[in-house]
Short mmCIF file of C-alpha atoms in Angstrom, two decimals:
data_model
loop_
_atom_site.label_atom_id
_atom_site.label_comp_id
_atom_site.label_asym_id
_atom_site.label_seq_id
_atom_site.Cartn_x
_atom_site.Cartn_y
_atom_site.Cartn_z
CA ASP A 1121 -30.58 -19.89 19.82
CA PHE A 1122 -26.81 -19.74 19.53
CA PHE A 1123 -23.90 -17.61 18.34
CA LEU A 1124 -21.03 -19.23 16.47
CA TRP A 1125 -17.78 -17.46 15.48
CA LEU A 1126 -15.91 -19.47 12.87
CA HIS A 1127 -12.34 -18.31 12.16
CA TYR A 1128 -10.64 -19.40 8.95
CA TYR A 1129 -7.03 -18.28 9.38
CA ALA A 1130 -6.36 -18.62 5.65
CA PRO A 1131 -5.91 -16.74 3.39
CA HIS A 1132 -2.99 -15.45 5.43
CA ILE A 1133 0.78 -15.76 5.74
CA PRO A 1134 2.02 -18.47 5.59
CA TYR A 1135 0.50 -19.25 2.18
CA THR A 1136 0.35 -23.06 2.18
CA PRO A 1137 -2.71 -24.02 0.12
CA PRO A 1138 -3.57 -27.63 -0.69
CA TRP A 1139 -1.97 -28.17 -4.09
CA GLU A 1140 -5.27 -29.03 -5.81
CA TYR A 1141 -6.45 -25.42 -5.41
CA ILE A 1142 -3.51 -24.01 -7.37
CA SER A 1143 -4.42 -22.92 -10.90
CA LYS A 1144 -3.44 -25.47 -13.54
CA ASP A 1145 -1.77 -22.83 -15.73
CA ALA A 1146 0.18 -21.15 -12.90
CA VAL A 1147 3.97 -21.15 -13.32
CA LYS A 1148 5.60 -22.51 -10.17
CA ASP A 1149 8.73 -20.86 -8.81
CA ASP A 1150 11.09 -23.64 -7.70
CA GLY A 1151 12.92 -21.37 -5.26
CA ILE A 1152 9.69 -20.61 -3.37
CA GLY A 1153 7.97 -23.96 -3.80
CA TYR A 1154 4.43 -24.72 -2.68
CA GLY A 1155 4.57 -22.62 0.48
CA PHE A 1156 5.48 -19.01 1.21
CA TYR A 1157 6.15 -18.58 4.90
CA THR A 1158 7.31 -15.08 5.78
CA ALA A 1159 6.91 -11.49 4.71
CA ALA A 1160 9.78 -10.23 6.87
CA ASN A 1161 12.49 -10.65 4.22
CA ILE A 1162 10.41 -8.74 1.68
CA ARG A 1163 9.56 -5.99 4.15
CA SER A 1164 13.21 -5.62 5.18
CA GLY A 1165 14.39 -5.56 1.55
CA HIS A 1166 16.48 -8.72 1.81
CA PHE A 1167 14.27 -10.48 -0.74
CA SER A 1168 12.94 -8.54 -3.71
CA PRO A 1169 10.81 -10.93 -5.80
CA ASN A 1170 10.97 -10.56 -9.55
CA GLU A 1171 7.79 -10.35 -11.63
CA ALA A 1172 7.44 -14.12 -12.04
CA GLN A 1173 7.98 -14.71 -8.31
CA ARG A 1174 5.39 -12.05 -7.45
CA LYS A 1175 2.84 -13.81 -9.66
CA TRP A 1176 3.58 -17.14 -7.96
CA ILE A 1177 3.28 -15.66 -4.47
CA ARG A 1178 -0.06 -14.13 -5.48
CA GLU A 1179 -1.16 -17.49 -6.91
CA LEU A 1180 -0.44 -19.21 -3.58
CA TYR A 1181 -2.62 -16.58 -1.87
CA ASP A 1182 -5.39 -16.98 -4.46
CA ALA A 1183 -5.28 -20.73 -3.98
CA GLU A 1184 -5.85 -20.22 -0.25
CA VAL A 1185 -8.87 -18.07 -1.14
CA ARG A 1186 -10.25 -20.93 -3.27
CA TYR A 1187 -9.61 -23.40 -0.45
CA VAL A 1188 -11.45 -21.26 2.13
CA ASP A 1189 -14.29 -20.75 -0.34
CA HIS A 1190 -14.62 -24.53 -0.60
CA GLU A 1191 -14.54 -24.99 3.18
CA LEU A 1192 -17.13 -22.26 3.66
CA GLY A 1193 -19.31 -24.11 1.15
CA ARG A 1194 -19.02 -27.27 3.28
CA PHE A 1195 -20.10 -25.29 6.34
CA ILE A 1196 -23.12 -23.77 4.56
CA ALA A 1197 -24.10 -27.24 3.30
CA ALA A 1198 -23.99 -28.55 6.88
CA LEU A 1199 -26.26 -25.73 8.07
CA LYS A 1200 -28.76 -26.68 5.35
CA LYS A 1201 -28.48 -30.40 6.16
CA TYR A 1202 -29.38 -29.79 9.81
CA GLY A 1203 -32.20 -27.34 9.06
CA ILE A 1204 -30.38 -24.30 10.45
CA TYR A 1205 -29.63 -22.27 7.32
CA ASP A 1206 -33.03 -20.73 6.56
CA ASP A 1207 -33.47 -19.20 10.02
CA ALA A 1208 -29.83 -18.16 10.44
CA LEU A 1209 -28.25 -14.73 10.27
CA ILE A 1210 -24.90 -15.35 8.57
CA ILE A 1211 -22.15 -12.74 8.20
CA VAL A 1212 -18.93 -13.32 6.28
CA THR A 1213 -16.18 -10.72 6.58
CA SER A 1214 -12.47 -10.25 7.31
CA ASP A 1215 -10.17 -8.02 9.35
CA HIS A 1216 -7.91 -6.91 6.50
CA GLY A 1217 -6.95 -7.38 2.88
CA GLU A 1218 -3.53 -7.92 1.36
CA GLU A 1219 -1.25 -5.73 -0.74
CA PHE A 1220 0.60 -7.29 -3.65
CA TRP A 1221 2.82 -4.35 -4.60
CA ASP A 1222 -0.17 -2.11 -5.47
CA HIS A 1223 1.72 0.75 -3.82
CA GLY A 1224 5.17 -0.80 -3.88
CA GLY A 1225 4.66 -2.82 -0.68
CA TYR A 1226 3.54 -6.26 0.33
CA GLU A 1227 1.23 -7.99 2.83
CA HIS A 1228 -0.73 -5.95 5.40
CA GLY A 1229 -0.37 -3.88 8.56
CA HIS A 1230 1.69 -1.13 6.93
CA THR A 1231 -0.77 1.13 5.06
CA LEU A 1232 -4.38 2.27 5.03
CA TYR A 1233 -4.86 2.01 1.27
CA ASN A 1234 -8.00 0.19 0.16
CA GLU A 1235 -6.24 -3.02 -0.89
CA VAL A 1236 -5.43 -3.47 2.82
CA ILE A 1237 -8.51 -2.04 4.57
CA GLY A 1238 -11.13 -3.07 2.01
CA VAL A 1239 -12.71 -6.41 2.96
CA PRO A 1240 -15.68 -8.56 1.91
CA LEU A 1241 -18.95 -8.14 3.79
CA ILE A 1242 -21.68 -10.67 3.02
CA ILE A 1243 -24.86 -10.74 5.13
CA LYS A 1244 -27.60 -13.38 4.81
CA PHE A 1245 -30.82 -12.46 6.63
CA PRO A 1246 -33.02 -15.11 8.27
CA GLY A 1247 -35.52 -16.32 5.70
CA GLU A 1248 -33.78 -14.58 2.81
CA LYS A 1249 -33.97 -16.46 -0.49
CA SER A 1250 -32.19 -14.22 -2.98
CA GLY A 1251 -29.10 -12.03 -2.99
CA ARG A 1252 -28.47 -8.38 -3.81
CA ARG A 1253 -25.21 -6.50 -4.28
CA ARG A 1254 -24.89 -3.06 -2.69
CA ALA A 1255 -22.40 -0.46 -3.85
CA GLU A 1256 -22.27 1.70 -0.72
CA ASP A 1257 -19.06 1.89 1.31
CA VAL A 1258 -19.78 0.76 4.88
CA SER A 1259 -17.76 -0.03 7.99
CA THR A 1260 -17.34 -3.39 9.68
CA ARG A 1261 -17.91 -1.44 12.90
CA SER A 1262 -21.61 -1.53 11.91
CA ILE A 1263 -21.77 -5.31 12.38
CA PRO A 1264 -22.62 -5.34 16.15
CA ALA A 1265 -25.54 -2.92 15.76
CA THR A 1266 -26.76 -4.86 12.71
CA VAL A 1267 -26.70 -8.17 14.59
CA LEU A 1268 -28.61 -6.69 17.53
CA ASP A 1269 -31.21 -5.15 15.19
CA VAL A 1270 -31.81 -8.33 13.22
CA THR A 1271 -32.08 -10.49 16.35
CA GLY A 1272 -34.45 -8.02 18.03
CA THR A 1273 -32.06 -7.33 20.90
CA GLU A 1274 -32.58 -3.98 22.60
CA HIS A 1275 -29.57 -1.68 22.71
CA GLU A 1276 -28.68 1.97 22.99
CA ASN A 1277 -27.58 3.47 19.67
CA ASP A 1278 -25.13 5.75 21.49
CA SER A 1279 -23.22 2.72 22.76
CA MET A 1280 -22.54 1.47 19.21
CA MET A 1281 -19.40 2.49 17.31
CA ALA A 1282 -21.37 2.74 14.03
CA GLU A 1283 -25.00 2.64 12.94
CA SER A 1284 -26.85 -0.50 11.89
CA LEU A 1285 -26.91 -1.54 8.23
CA THR A 1286 -30.48 -2.84 8.37
CA PRO A 1287 -31.91 0.16 6.46
CA LEU A 1288 -29.65 -0.66 3.50
CA LEU A 1289 -30.44 -4.36 3.72
CA ASN A 1290 -34.19 -3.70 3.94
CA GLY A 1291 -34.13 -1.31 1.01
CA ASN A 1292 -34.73 1.83 3.12
CA ARG A 1293 -31.66 3.66 1.86
CA GLY A 1294 -33.01 7.02 3.03
CA ASP A 1295 -32.77 5.87 6.66
CA TYR A 1296 -29.02 5.26 6.42
CA SER A 1297 -26.86 8.34 6.91
CA ARG A 1298 -23.79 7.17 4.88
CA PRO A 1299 -21.38 8.23 7.66
CA PRO A 1300 -17.64 8.76 7.06
CA ILE A 1301 -15.53 5.61 7.41
CA THR A 1302 -12.45 5.98 9.57
CA SER A 1303 -9.49 3.63 9.93
CA THR A 1304 -6.43 3.84 12.14
CA GLY A 1305 -3.61 1.80 13.58
CA VAL A 1306 -0.92 -0.05 11.63
CA LEU A 1307 1.54 -2.70 12.78
CA PHE A 1308 4.62 -1.48 10.94
CA TYR A 1309 6.32 1.84 10.32
CA GLU A 1310 4.67 5.18 11.00
CA ASN A 1311 1.18 5.20 12.49
CA LYS A 1312 -1.57 6.50 10.23
CA GLU A 1313 -5.25 7.40 10.22
CA SER A 1314 -7.66 7.77 7.32
CA VAL A 1315 -11.23 8.73 6.52
CA ILE A 1316 -13.43 8.01 3.49
CA PHE A 1317 -16.16 10.57 2.84
CA GLY A 1318 -18.23 11.58 -0.18
CA GLY A 1319 -16.08 9.66 -2.64
CA SER A 1320 -12.82 11.07 -1.26
CA LYS A 1321 -10.08 9.50 0.88
CA PHE A 1322 -7.85 11.47 3.26
CA ILE A 1323 -4.81 9.87 4.94
CA HIS A 1324 -2.83 11.50 7.74
CA ASN A 1325 0.61 10.21 8.75
CA MET A 1326 0.69 10.80 12.49
CA VAL A 1327 4.45 11.29 13.01
CA THR A 1328 5.64 13.21 9.97
CA GLY A 1329 2.31 14.95 9.42
CA ASN A 1330 2.34 14.06 5.71
CA GLU A 1331 -1.12 14.05 4.17
CA GLU A 1332 -2.61 12.30 1.13
CA LEU A 1333 -5.89 12.98 -0.67
CA TYR A 1334 -7.52 10.77 -3.33
CA ASP A 1335 -10.63 10.83 -5.50
CA LEU A 1336 -11.92 7.27 -5.10
CA GLU A 1337 -14.54 7.62 -7.83
CA ARG A 1338 -12.03 8.54 -10.54
CA ASP A 1339 -9.03 6.81 -8.97
CA PRO A 1340 -10.21 3.77 -6.96
CA GLY A 1341 -6.66 2.37 -6.88
CA GLU A 1342 -5.39 5.48 -5.04
CA GLN A 1343 -2.54 6.04 -7.49
CA ILE A 1344 -2.96 9.77 -8.15
CA ARG A 1345 -2.50 12.11 -5.19
CA LEU A 1346 -4.65 15.22 -5.37
CA PRO A 1347 -2.71 18.44 -4.67
CA LEU A 1348 -3.72 19.73 -1.25
CA THR A 1349 -3.22 23.33 -2.36
CA ARG A 1350 -5.99 23.03 -4.95
CA ASN A 1351 -8.23 20.82 -2.80
CA GLY A 1352 -7.88 22.53 0.55
CA GLY A 1353 -11.58 22.25 1.31
CA LEU A 1354 -11.53 18.47 1.02
CA ALA A 1355 -8.37 18.24 3.11
CA ASP A 1356 -9.89 20.44 5.81
CA ARG A 1357 -12.98 18.26 5.79
CA GLY A 1358 -10.84 15.14 6.25
CA ARG A 1359 -8.91 16.68 9.13
CA GLY A 1360 -12.14 17.74 10.79
CA LEU A 1361 -13.73 14.31 10.47
CA LEU A 1362 -10.67 12.59 11.97
CA SER A 1363 -10.67 15.06 14.86
CA GLU A 1364 -14.38 14.43 15.50
CA GLU A 1365 -13.82 10.67 15.44
CA LYS A 1366 -10.96 10.83 17.97
CA GLU A 1367 -13.08 12.94 20.28
CA ARG A 1368 -15.98 10.52 19.96
CA ALA A 1369 -13.76 7.47 20.50
CA GLY A 1370 -12.22 9.07 23.59
CA ARG A 1371 -15.66 9.81 25.00
CA THR A 1372 -16.83 6.24 24.37
CA GLY A 1373 -13.65 4.88 25.94
CA ARG A 1374 -14.21 6.91 29.09
CA GLU A 1375 -17.83 5.73 29.30
CA LEU A 1376 -16.75 2.09 28.97
CA GLY A 1377 -13.76 2.44 31.27
CA VAL A 1378 -11.15 1.56 28.64
CA THR A 1379 -9.17 4.78 28.59
CA GLU A 1380 -5.71 3.21 28.77
CA ALA A 1381 -3.95 0.05 27.66
CA ARG A 1382 -2.96 -2.48 30.30
CA LYS A 1383 -0.47 -5.28 30.12
CA ALA A 1384 -1.93 -8.78 30.20
CA ASP A 1385 -0.23 -11.71 31.87
CA LEU A 1386 -0.34 -14.70 29.52
CA ASP A 1387 0.12 -18.25 30.70
CA ASN A 1388 2.03 -20.74 28.55
CA GLU A 1389 -1.15 -22.17 27.00
CA LYS A 1390 -2.32 -18.75 25.75
CA LYS A 1391 1.18 -17.98 24.46
CA GLU A 1392 1.23 -21.23 22.49
CA GLN A 1393 -2.22 -20.48 21.06
CA LEU A 1394 -1.07 -17.04 19.91
CA LYS A 1395 2.11 -18.52 18.42
CA ALA A 1396 -0.01 -21.03 16.50
CA LEU A 1397 -1.91 -18.09 14.99
CA ASN A 1398 1.38 -16.31 14.19
CA TYR A 1399 0.48 -13.40 16.51
CA LEU A 1400 3.50 -14.13 18.72
CA GLN A 1401 6.94 -15.00 17.35
#
C-alpha cells in the first residue's frame, strides 16, 4: 500500500507549453512569442492586451492543459502496465482555476468568482470500470474524508473539514447533505469570503463590506448582481452561513492547536525550491 502525490505545476504562469500542443489554427502574437511569463504587468495596468493578444495568451494556457492531459495519460498507462490501476484510488483535482477577463481581470488569487475557485474533481474508485458525471457542487475539502472512507481508515467525522463524498459516488444521494461551500483568502487586493448554497452565491468583501449576490442557476457566469434590497433573505442566509463557518473553523483550529500563524525559518534549499515553483520572488 502506498500514497503518491503527483504535482503537475502546469497549467500555470509562466505559460510555456511545448509548441506541438499549440492549436494549428491559433494566431501567434509576435510580441508575446511562445511563452508568457508574468501577470504582474497586466495586474498593474502597464500591459493591457488587445483582443488578439488575449486570445493568444489563452491559447498558450490551453496548450499547457493539453500537455498536462498527455502527461497524465502517460502516468495512467504506467499504472496499468504495472498492474496498479485496477486496485488504485485515483483523484485528479487542482487548487484554483484561471480568469481570462471574465470579470475584467486576469489570472488567479484576486477574486472568488467561479472561474477562479471552480476546479476539476475526478475520482476513480478501486475496481471501477465505467465513469459517471455528477452535477452536484462539492468542496475539495471533502477529499480527505473521502480517501479515508474508501481506504477503510477509521476517523472521527468531527475532525474533518467537510463530509465524505462516498454517498454520491456510491449512488446514495440521500445520504449526502449538500452542505454550503465556503471559500476565503485571496493573494491580491481586498480579502474576500464567499459561500455557495441552494443555487445562490454570496460574496463578502471583508474590508469595504461590499456584498454581491448571484443566481448561479440562471447566471452561472456571475455577470448579473442580484439587488440585495429585493433578495434580503438570501443575503441574510449567506451572512449567517459565513458566520457559522468562521465559528466552526475557529473551534477546529483551537482543537488542533493552530490558532495563530507562526513565521517559519527557511534554509537556502527550501527557498530555492519555492522560487522554482514561483512561490517566492
